[in-house]
Amino acid sequence: MDKCKVIAVTNQKGGVGKTTTAVNLGVGLARQGKKVLLVDADPQGSLTVSLGVKNPDELETTISDLMQIVVDNGILSPQDRGILKNIEGVDLVPSNIGLSSFEVSLVNTMSREFVLRSYLGTVKRDYDYVLIDCMPSLGMLTINALAAADSVLIPCQANYLSTKGLKLLLGSVAKVRRQINPLLKIDGILMTMVDGRTNNAKSIIAALRSTLGGSVRVFDTEIPRSVRAAEASGEGKSIYTYDPKSRVTQAYTNLTKEVAELGKETNRSRSDGAR
Ligand code: ATP
Ligand code: MG
């Protein structure tokens, strides 16, 4: 049985906390003893930098090279795998600006939606979780991430425009489910950079919960706004290492528990289905 769960951390809106969530959820799961692979699917390389790689443009092998080998029908030997090992307990498939031209070239490729899925198929047996940090667009790389994923986790800021943008995203997930990945689930929406002191944030979150009703989970955990989160990524560290006692660390610890519980539900329903 496939024990690995692939989660795409996605939102086409920029700057909502996708990368911060991928890093801190990934490291959080690793601290629970899980084997975790983080995949940087953004040409900005923010995940790569947030995990302490100083110059992504100097890396010899990145995600675009690995996906190109798949496109060329090449065999991925262990040396080609290009995975950076054990950074704060997680492994990383790094990215850099080269991914941008690769995305353009994908348009003329056969089975262009499934290249990342094919690549992950060669490595995921080594992991309990693969988290894909998506770029802020609904382009071909994000479609590749959604095609490769078992579920999506959607960071969202508590403001009016962000919650409006969710409709577009949920529509895209539904379309991917209809056309290329029928088993794709939504793990939930994660409210990020929440300013607990403002009533505006509180009322927006309450309105979102009631609009979505029971159809899509909004995680109980909310990530507070704190400059410590921004400082940690600037230092190339997870929040657990940078400031173990901060409110953001506590919040990501709580999120990790919620996500680990979901993993169990999925396994249970999968084995029920197999019976
Ligand atoms: P992009 O769409 O560009 O990939 P993103 O959705 O990945 O952005 P992040 O890079 O995680 O978003 O976060 C955007 C900015 O906000 C970063 O500078 C990050 O350090 C900061 N940030 C993230 N989480 C928090 C938080 N809880 N409190 C304060 N600042 C935060
Ligand atoms: Mg990002």
mmCIF file of C-alpha atoms and ligand atoms in Angstrom:
data_model
loop_
_atom_site.group_PDB
_atom_site.id
_atom_site.type_symbol
_atom_site.label_atom_id
_atom_site.label_comp_id
_atom_site.label_asym_id
_atom_site.label_seq_id
_atom_site.Cartn_x
_atom_site.Cartn_y
_atom_site.Cartn_z
ATOM 1 C CA MET A 1 0.000 0.000 0.000
ATOM 2 C CA ASP A 2 1.154 3.517 -0.780
ATOM 3 C CA LYS A 3 1.864 5.040 2.608
ATOM 4 C CA CYS A 4 3.056 8.398 1.321
ATOM 5 C CA LYS A 5 0.698 11.380 1.293
ATOM 6 C CA VAL A 6 1.436 14.142 -1.220
ATOM 7 C CA ILE A 7 0.089 17.560 -0.210
ATOM 8 C CA ALA A 8 0.157 20.589 -2.519
ATOM 9 C CA VAL A 9 0.364 23.850 -0.567
ATOM 10 C CA THR A 10 -1.330 26.146 -2.996
ATOM 11 C CA ASN A 11 -3.059 29.460 -3.609
ATOM 12 C CA GLN A 12 -2.817 31.521 -6.795
ATOM 13 C CA LYS A 13 -2.719 34.636 -4.635
ATOM 14 C CA GLY A 14 0.814 35.765 -3.810
ATOM 15 C CA GLY A 15 2.296 36.296 -0.375
ATOM 16 C CA VAL A 16 -0.311 34.417 1.655
ATOM 17 C CA GLY A 17 2.096 32.155 3.556
ATOM 18 C CA LYS A 18 2.412 29.108 1.265
ATOM 19 C CA THR A 19 6.180 28.816 1.548
ATOM 20 C CA THR A 20 6.239 29.578 5.282
ATOM 21 C CA THR A 21 3.610 26.887 5.780
ATOM 22 C CA ALA A 22 5.430 24.323 3.628
ATOM 23 C CA VAL A 23 8.647 24.832 5.621
ATOM 24 C CA ASN A 24 7.127 24.827 9.080
ATOM 25 C CA LEU A 25 4.585 22.088 8.501
ATOM 26 C CA GLY A 26 7.296 19.989 6.854
ATOM 27 C CA VAL A 27 9.771 20.457 9.685
ATOM 28 C CA GLY A 28 6.903 19.980 12.180
ATOM 29 C CA LEU A 29 6.021 16.594 10.656
ATOM 30 C CA ALA A 30 9.690 15.589 10.626
ATOM 31 C CA ARG A 31 9.894 16.430 14.334
ATOM 32 C CA GLN A 32 7.021 13.963 14.830
ATOM 33 C CA GLY A 33 9.240 11.282 13.328
ATOM 34 C CA LYS A 34 7.798 11.398 9.815
ATOM 35 C CA LYS A 35 9.977 11.188 6.723
ATOM 36 C CA VAL A 36 9.307 14.369 4.765
ATOM 37 C CA LEU A 37 10.263 15.594 1.300
ATOM 38 C CA LEU A 38 9.678 19.246 0.465
ATOM 39 C CA VAL A 39 9.390 20.118 -3.221
ATOM 40 C CA ASP A 40 9.983 23.675 -4.403
ATOM 41 C CA ALA A 41 7.674 24.131 -7.402
ATOM 42 C CA ASP A 42 8.194 27.884 -7.655
ATOM 43 C CA PRO A 43 10.849 29.491 -9.897
ATOM 44 C CA GLN A 44 11.275 32.169 -7.197
ATOM 45 C CA GLY A 45 13.034 29.449 -5.152
ATOM 46 C CA SER A 46 11.690 30.870 -1.890
ATOM 47 C CA LEU A 47 11.335 27.451 -0.250
ATOM 48 C CA THR A 48 14.900 26.626 -1.225
ATOM 49 C CA VAL A 49 16.171 29.890 0.255
ATOM 50 C CA SER A 50 13.968 29.526 3.359
ATOM 51 C CA LEU A 51 15.730 26.239 4.056
ATOM 52 C CA GLY A 52 19.119 27.893 4.084
ATOM 53 C CA VAL A 53 20.338 27.458 0.484
ATOM 54 C CA LYS A 54 22.061 30.787 -0.119
ATOM 55 C CA ASN A 55 22.405 30.800 -3.929
ATOM 56 C CA PRO A 56 19.824 28.573 -5.625
ATOM 57 C CA ASP A 57 21.050 29.730 -9.058
ATOM 58 C CA GLU A 58 24.357 27.965 -8.410
ATOM 59 C CA LEU A 59 22.775 24.572 -7.725
ATOM 60 C CA GLU A 60 23.806 21.860 -10.165
ATOM 61 C CA THR A 61 20.521 19.941 -10.094
ATOM 62 C CA THR A 62 17.082 21.373 -9.450
ATOM 63 C CA ILE A 63 13.499 20.331 -9.984
ATOM 64 C CA SER A 64 13.532 21.480 -13.620
ATOM 65 C CA ASP A 65 16.478 19.163 -14.424
ATOM 66 C CA LEU A 66 14.699 16.246 -12.763
ATOM 67 C CA MET A 67 11.444 16.939 -14.600
ATOM 68 C CA GLN A 68 13.360 17.318 -17.876
ATOM 69 C CA ILE A 69 14.849 13.826 -17.409
ATOM 70 C CA VAL A 70 11.289 12.499 -17.014
ATOM 71 C CA VAL A 71 10.175 14.323 -20.183
ATOM 72 C CA ASP A 72 13.130 12.859 -22.094
ATOM 73 C CA ASN A 73 12.084 9.410 -20.890
ATOM 74 C CA GLY A 74 15.388 9.124 -19.105
ATOM 75 C CA ILE A 75 16.008 6.900 -16.127
ATOM 76 C CA LEU A 76 16.536 8.694 -12.843
ATOM 77 C CA SER A 77 19.557 7.131 -11.254
ATOM 78 C CA PRO A 78 20.054 7.767 -7.546
ATOM 79 C CA GLN A 79 22.837 10.231 -8.352
ATOM 80 C CA ASP A 80 20.485 12.238 -10.572
ATOM 81 C CA ARG A 81 17.972 12.602 -7.864
ATOM 82 C CA GLY A 82 19.429 15.916 -6.756
ATOM 83 C CA ILE A 83 17.619 15.841 -3.442
ATOM 84 C CA LEU A 84 19.304 17.889 -0.731
ATOM 85 C CA LYS A 85 19.313 15.710 2.360
ATOM 86 C CA ASN A 86 18.391 16.330 5.933
ATOM 87 C CA ILE A 87 17.964 20.062 6.348
ATOM 88 C CA GLU A 88 16.380 20.406 9.784
ATOM 89 C CA GLY A 89 15.189 16.821 9.359
ATOM 90 C CA VAL A 90 13.584 17.242 5.926
ATOM 91 C CA ASP A 91 14.801 16.530 2.397
ATOM 92 C CA LEU A 92 14.408 19.129 -0.342
ATOM 93 C CA VAL A 93 13.995 19.131 -4.103
ATOM 94 C CA PRO A 94 15.272 22.651 -4.752
ATOM 95 C CA SER A 95 14.298 25.093 -7.453
ATOM 96 C CA ASN A 96 15.645 28.180 -9.133
ATOM 97 C CA ILE A 97 14.756 30.538 -11.947
ATOM 98 C CA GLY A 98 15.427 27.783 -14.514
ATOM 99 C CA LEU A 99 12.013 26.386 -13.627
ATOM 100 C CA SER A 100 10.457 29.368 -15.340
ATOM 101 C CA SER A 101 11.712 28.470 -18.826
ATOM 102 C CA PHE A 102 10.995 24.814 -18.129
ATOM 103 C CA GLU A 103 7.350 25.695 -17.493
ATOM 104 C CA VAL A 104 7.179 27.382 -20.892
ATOM 105 C CA SER A 105 8.711 24.340 -22.599
ATOM 106 C CA LEU A 106 6.177 22.038 -20.922
ATOM 107 C CA VAL A 107 3.423 23.414 -23.142
ATOM 108 C CA ASN A 108 4.712 21.337 -26.062
ATOM 109 C CA THR A 109 5.226 18.159 -24.055
ATOM 110 C CA MET A 110 3.081 15.042 -24.155
ATOM 111 C CA SER A 111 1.259 14.301 -20.901
ATOM 112 C CA ARG A 112 2.437 17.677 -19.765
ATOM 113 C CA GLU A 113 0.226 17.669 -16.656
ATOM 114 C CA PHE A 114 1.802 14.501 -15.278
ATOM 115 C CA VAL A 115 5.537 15.186 -15.338
ATOM 116 C CA LEU A 116 5.842 16.006 -11.633
ATOM 117 C CA ARG A 117 3.641 13.051 -10.755
ATOM 118 C CA SER A 118 5.943 10.735 -12.720
ATOM 119 C CA TYR A 119 8.997 12.178 -11.005
ATOM 120 C CA LEU A 120 7.502 11.837 -7.517
ATOM 121 C CA GLY A 121 6.527 8.270 -8.371
ATOM 122 C CA THR A 122 10.235 7.441 -8.424
ATOM 123 C CA VAL A 123 11.019 8.888 -4.984
ATOM 124 C CA LYS A 124 7.915 8.895 -2.815
ATOM 125 C CA ARG A 125 8.301 5.381 -1.501
ATOM 126 C CA ASP A 126 11.064 6.792 0.729
ATOM 127 C CA TYR A 127 8.711 9.264 2.449
ATOM 128 C CA ASP A 128 5.621 9.556 4.647
ATOM 129 C CA TYR A 129 4.815 13.055 3.362
ATOM 130 C CA VAL A 130 5.713 15.042 0.273
ATOM 131 C CA LEU A 131 4.779 18.743 0.506
ATOM 132 C CA ILE A 132 4.809 20.741 -2.737
ATOM 133 C CA ASP A 133 5.216 24.500 -2.395
ATOM 134 C CA CYS A 134 3.315 25.970 -5.352
ATOM 135 C CA MET A 135 3.917 29.259 -7.109
ATOM 136 C CA PRO A 136 1.270 32.001 -7.056
ATOM 137 C CA SER A 137 -0.443 31.140 -10.331
ATOM 138 C CA LEU A 138 -2.714 28.522 -11.790
ATOM 139 C CA GLY A 139 -0.272 27.751 -14.600
ATOM 140 C CA MET A 140 1.148 24.465 -15.799
ATOM 141 C CA LEU A 141 3.452 23.925 -12.812
ATOM 142 C CA THR A 142 0.583 24.322 -10.372
ATOM 143 C CA ILE A 143 -1.521 21.960 -12.490
ATOM 144 C CA ASN A 144 1.394 19.489 -12.290
ATOM 145 C CA ALA A 145 1.374 19.840 -8.507
ATOM 146 C CA LEU A 146 -2.389 19.292 -8.321
ATOM 147 C CA ALA A 147 -2.112 16.270 -10.618
ATOM 148 C CA ALA A 148 0.610 14.791 -8.399
ATOM 149 C CA ALA A 149 -1.121 15.483 -5.076
ATOM 150 C CA ASP A 150 -3.431 13.438 -2.885
ATOM 151 C CA SER A 151 -4.701 16.625 -1.289
ATOM 152 C CA VAL A 152 -4.359 20.386 -1.185
ATOM 153 C CA LEU A 153 -3.783 22.678 1.757
ATOM 154 C CA ILE A 154 -4.742 26.283 1.088
ATOM 155 C CA PRO A 155 -3.143 29.093 3.089
ATOM 156 C CA CYS A 156 -5.318 32.196 2.996
ATOM 157 C CA GLN A 157 -5.062 35.627 4.558
ATOM 158 C CA ALA A 158 -7.982 36.971 6.550
ATOM 159 C CA ASN A 159 -8.950 39.822 4.262
ATOM 160 C CA TYR A 160 -11.845 40.356 1.915
ATOM 161 C CA LEU A 161 -9.971 40.020 -1.393
ATOM 162 C CA SER A 162 -8.138 36.861 -0.335
ATOM 163 C CA THR A 163 -11.300 35.098 0.689
ATOM 164 C CA LYS A 164 -12.946 36.177 -2.602
ATOM 165 C CA GLY A 165 -9.979 34.685 -4.508
ATOM 166 C CA LEU A 166 -10.682 31.350 -2.855
ATOM 167 C CA LYS A 167 -13.685 30.815 -5.089
ATOM 168 C CA LEU A 168 -11.446 30.796 -8.160
ATOM 169 C CA LEU A 169 -9.056 28.362 -6.517
ATOM 170 C CA LEU A 170 -11.775 25.979 -5.358
ATOM 171 C CA GLY A 171 -13.147 26.076 -8.902
ATOM 172 C CA SER A 172 -9.740 25.116 -10.307
ATOM 173 C CA VAL A 173 -9.396 22.266 -7.836
ATOM 174 C CA ALA A 174 -12.834 21.017 -8.890
ATOM 175 C CA LYS A 175 -11.793 21.195 -12.548
ATOM 176 C CA VAL A 176 -8.560 19.283 -11.913
ATOM 177 C CA ARG A 177 -10.593 16.686 -10.046
ATOM 178 C CA ARG A 178 -12.992 16.295 -12.983
ATOM 179 C CA GLN A 179 -10.330 16.167 -15.659
ATOM 180 C CA ILE A 180 -7.057 14.790 -14.336
ATOM 181 C CA ASN A 181 -7.040 13.730 -10.683
ATOM 182 C CA PRO A 182 -10.422 12.423 -9.488
ATOM 183 C CA LEU A 183 -9.111 11.468 -6.030
ATOM 184 C CA LEU A 184 -7.778 14.939 -5.181
ATOM 185 C CA LYS A 185 -9.024 16.033 -1.753
ATOM 186 C CA ILE A 186 -9.005 19.394 -0.001
ATOM 187 C CA ASP A 187 -7.412 18.982 3.423
ATOM 188 C CA GLY A 188 -8.466 22.476 4.353
ATOM 189 C CA ILE A 189 -7.997 26.213 4.354
ATOM 190 C CA LEU A 190 -5.417 27.615 6.752
ATOM 191 C CA MET A 191 -5.874 31.184 7.929
ATOM 192 C CA THR A 192 -2.457 32.853 8.008
ATOM 193 C CA MET A 193 -1.005 36.130 9.296
ATOM 194 C CA VAL A 194 -4.057 36.522 11.513
ATOM 195 C CA ASP A 195 -4.062 39.715 13.484
ATOM 196 C CA GLY A 196 -6.043 38.585 16.517
ATOM 197 C CA ARG A 197 -6.573 42.123 17.726
ATOM 198 C CA THR A 198 -8.693 43.230 14.796
ATOM 199 C CA ASN A 199 -12.383 42.497 14.625
ATOM 200 C CA ASN A 200 -12.126 42.624 10.847
ATOM 201 C CA ALA A 201 -10.032 39.432 10.760
ATOM 202 C CA LYS A 202 -12.355 37.707 13.194
ATOM 203 C CA SER A 203 -15.487 38.574 11.246
ATOM 204 C CA ILE A 204 -13.935 37.580 7.908
ATOM 205 C CA ILE A 205 -12.909 34.174 9.294
ATOM 206 C CA ALA A 206 -16.367 33.669 10.817
ATOM 207 C CA ALA A 207 -18.024 34.615 7.511
ATOM 208 C CA LEU A 208 -15.749 32.226 5.591
ATOM 209 C CA ARG A 209 -16.522 29.367 7.944
ATOM 210 C CA SER A 210 -20.246 29.907 7.565
ATOM 211 C CA THR A 211 -20.126 30.386 3.757
ATOM 212 C CA LEU A 212 -18.187 27.171 3.270
ATOM 213 C CA GLY A 213 -20.377 25.384 5.784
ATOM 214 C CA GLY A 214 -19.226 21.822 6.137
ATOM 215 C CA SER A 215 -18.125 21.583 2.497
ATOM 216 C CA VAL A 216 -14.469 22.552 3.016
ATOM 217 C CA ARG A 217 -12.601 22.376 6.332
ATOM 218 C CA VAL A 218 -11.134 25.556 7.750
ATOM 219 C CA PHE A 219 -8.387 24.379 10.111
ATOM 220 C CA ASP A 220 -8.982 25.135 13.788
ATOM 221 C CA THR A 221 -5.408 26.367 13.948
ATOM 222 C CA GLU A 222 -4.881 29.964 12.833
ATOM 223 C CA ILE A 223 -1.349 31.241 12.225
ATOM 224 C CA PRO A 224 -0.841 34.580 13.978
ATOM 225 C CA ARG A 225 0.921 37.478 12.305
ATOM 226 C CA SER A 226 4.375 37.829 13.799
ATOM 227 C CA VAL A 227 7.578 39.365 12.576
ATOM 228 C CA ARG A 228 9.387 36.291 13.946
ATOM 229 C CA ALA A 229 7.950 34.228 11.044
ATOM 230 C CA ALA A 230 9.353 36.646 8.486
ATOM 231 C CA GLU A 231 12.704 36.824 10.272
ATOM 232 C CA ALA A 232 13.015 33.037 10.362
ATOM 233 C CA SER A 233 12.640 32.688 6.576
ATOM 234 C CA GLY A 234 15.125 35.528 6.090
ATOM 235 C CA GLU A 235 17.621 33.561 8.182
ATOM 236 C CA GLY A 236 16.974 30.360 6.201
ATOM 237 C CA LYS A 237 15.582 28.545 9.216
ATOM 238 C CA SER A 238 12.318 27.036 10.326
ATOM 239 C CA ILE A 239 10.472 28.795 13.108
ATOM 240 C CA TYR A 240 11.217 25.799 15.370
ATOM 241 C CA THR A 241 14.931 26.543 15.193
ATOM 242 C CA TYR A 242 14.709 30.312 14.984
ATOM 243 C CA ASP A 243 12.361 30.905 17.894
ATOM 244 C CA PRO A 244 11.049 27.718 19.533
ATOM 245 C CA LYS A 245 8.881 29.622 22.007
ATOM 246 C CA SER A 246 7.078 31.995 19.652
ATOM 247 C CA ARG A 247 3.322 32.000 19.080
ATOM 248 C CA VAL A 248 3.915 31.067 15.450
ATOM 249 C CA THR A 249 5.869 27.983 16.538
ATOM 250 C CA GLN A 250 2.990 26.924 18.776
ATOM 251 C CA ALA A 251 0.532 27.486 15.924
ATOM 252 C CA TYR A 252 2.542 25.410 13.445
ATOM 253 C CA THR A 253 2.872 22.675 16.078
ATOM 254 C CA ASN A 254 -0.929 22.634 16.363
ATOM 255 C CA LEU A 255 -1.341 22.595 12.582
ATOM 256 C CA THR A 256 1.083 19.664 12.365
ATOM 257 C CA LYS A 257 -1.137 17.711 14.766
ATOM 258 C CA GLU A 258 -4.264 18.511 12.753
ATOM 259 C CA VAL A 259 -2.609 17.440 9.495
ATOM 260 C CA ALA A 260 -1.206 14.233 11.036
ATOM 261 C CA GLU A 261 -4.721 13.345 12.216
ATOM 262 C CA LEU A 262 -6.029 13.841 8.662
ATOM 263 C CA GLY A 263 -3.361 11.447 7.436
ATOM 264 C CA LYS A 264 -4.779 8.802 9.708
ATOM 265 C CA GLU A 265 -8.315 9.437 8.445
ATOM 266 C CA THR A 266 -7.106 9.029 4.865
ATOM 267 C CA ASN A 267 -5.311 5.789 5.656
ATOM 268 C CA ARG A 268 -8.341 4.475 7.487
ATOM 269 C CA SER A 269 -10.715 5.305 4.646
ATOM 270 C CA ARG A 270 -8.255 3.860 2.129
ATOM 271 C CA SER A 271 -8.051 0.559 3.994
ATOM 272 C CA ASP A 272 -11.850 0.572 4.471
ATOM 273 C CA GLY A 273 -12.179 1.047 0.741
ATOM 274 C CA ALA A 274 -9.831 -1.850 0.110
ATOM 275 C CA ARG A 275 -11.929 -4.234 2.157
HETATM 276 P P1 ATP B 1 4.465 33.659 -2.879
HETATM 277 O O1 ATP B 1 3.064 33.689 -3.415
HETATM 278 O O2 ATP B 1 5.292 34.810 -3.329
HETATM 279 O O3 ATP B 1 5.113 32.332 -3.078
HETATM 280 P P2 ATP B 1 3.809 32.778 -0.241
HETATM 281 O O4 ATP B 1 2.350 32.561 -0.359
HETATM 282 O O5 ATP B 1 4.679 31.598 -0.339
HETATM 283 O O6 ATP B 1 4.303 33.879 -1.288
HETATM 284 P P3 ATP B 1 5.319 33.476 2.089
HETATM 285 O O7 ATP B 1 6.550 33.692 1.283
HETATM 286 O O8 ATP B 1 5.266 32.289 2.957
HETATM 287 O O9 ATP B 1 4.042 33.526 1.150
HETATM 288 O O10 ATP B 1 5.012 34.740 2.994
HETATM 289 C C1 ATP B 1 4.986 36.054 2.435
HETATM 290 C C2 ATP B 1 5.746 37.002 3.360
HETATM 291 O O11 ATP B 1 5.077 37.075 4.622
HETATM 292 C C3 ATP B 1 7.163 36.539 3.658
HETATM 293 O O12 ATP B 1 7.983 37.657 3.787
HETATM 294 C C4 ATP B 1 7.028 35.802 4.984
HETATM 295 O O13 ATP B 1 8.223 35.809 5.713
HETATM 296 C C5 ATP B 1 5.932 36.614 5.665
HETATM 297 N N1 ATP B 1 5.130 35.804 6.604
HETATM 298 C C6 ATP B 1 4.719 34.531 6.449
HETATM 299 N N2 ATP B 1 3.994 34.107 7.484
HETATM 300 C C7 ATP B 1 3.929 35.151 8.358
HETATM 301 C C8 ATP B 1 3.321 35.358 9.642
HETATM 302 N N3 ATP B 1 2.639 34.388 10.249
HETATM 303 N N4 ATP B 1 3.471 36.566 10.232
HETATM 304 C C9 ATP B 1 4.175 37.552 9.599
HETATM 305 N N5 ATP B 1 4.780 37.431 8.421
HETATM 306 C C10 ATP B 1 4.668 36.251 7.772
HETATM 307 MG MG MG B 2 6.046 31.056 -1.865
#
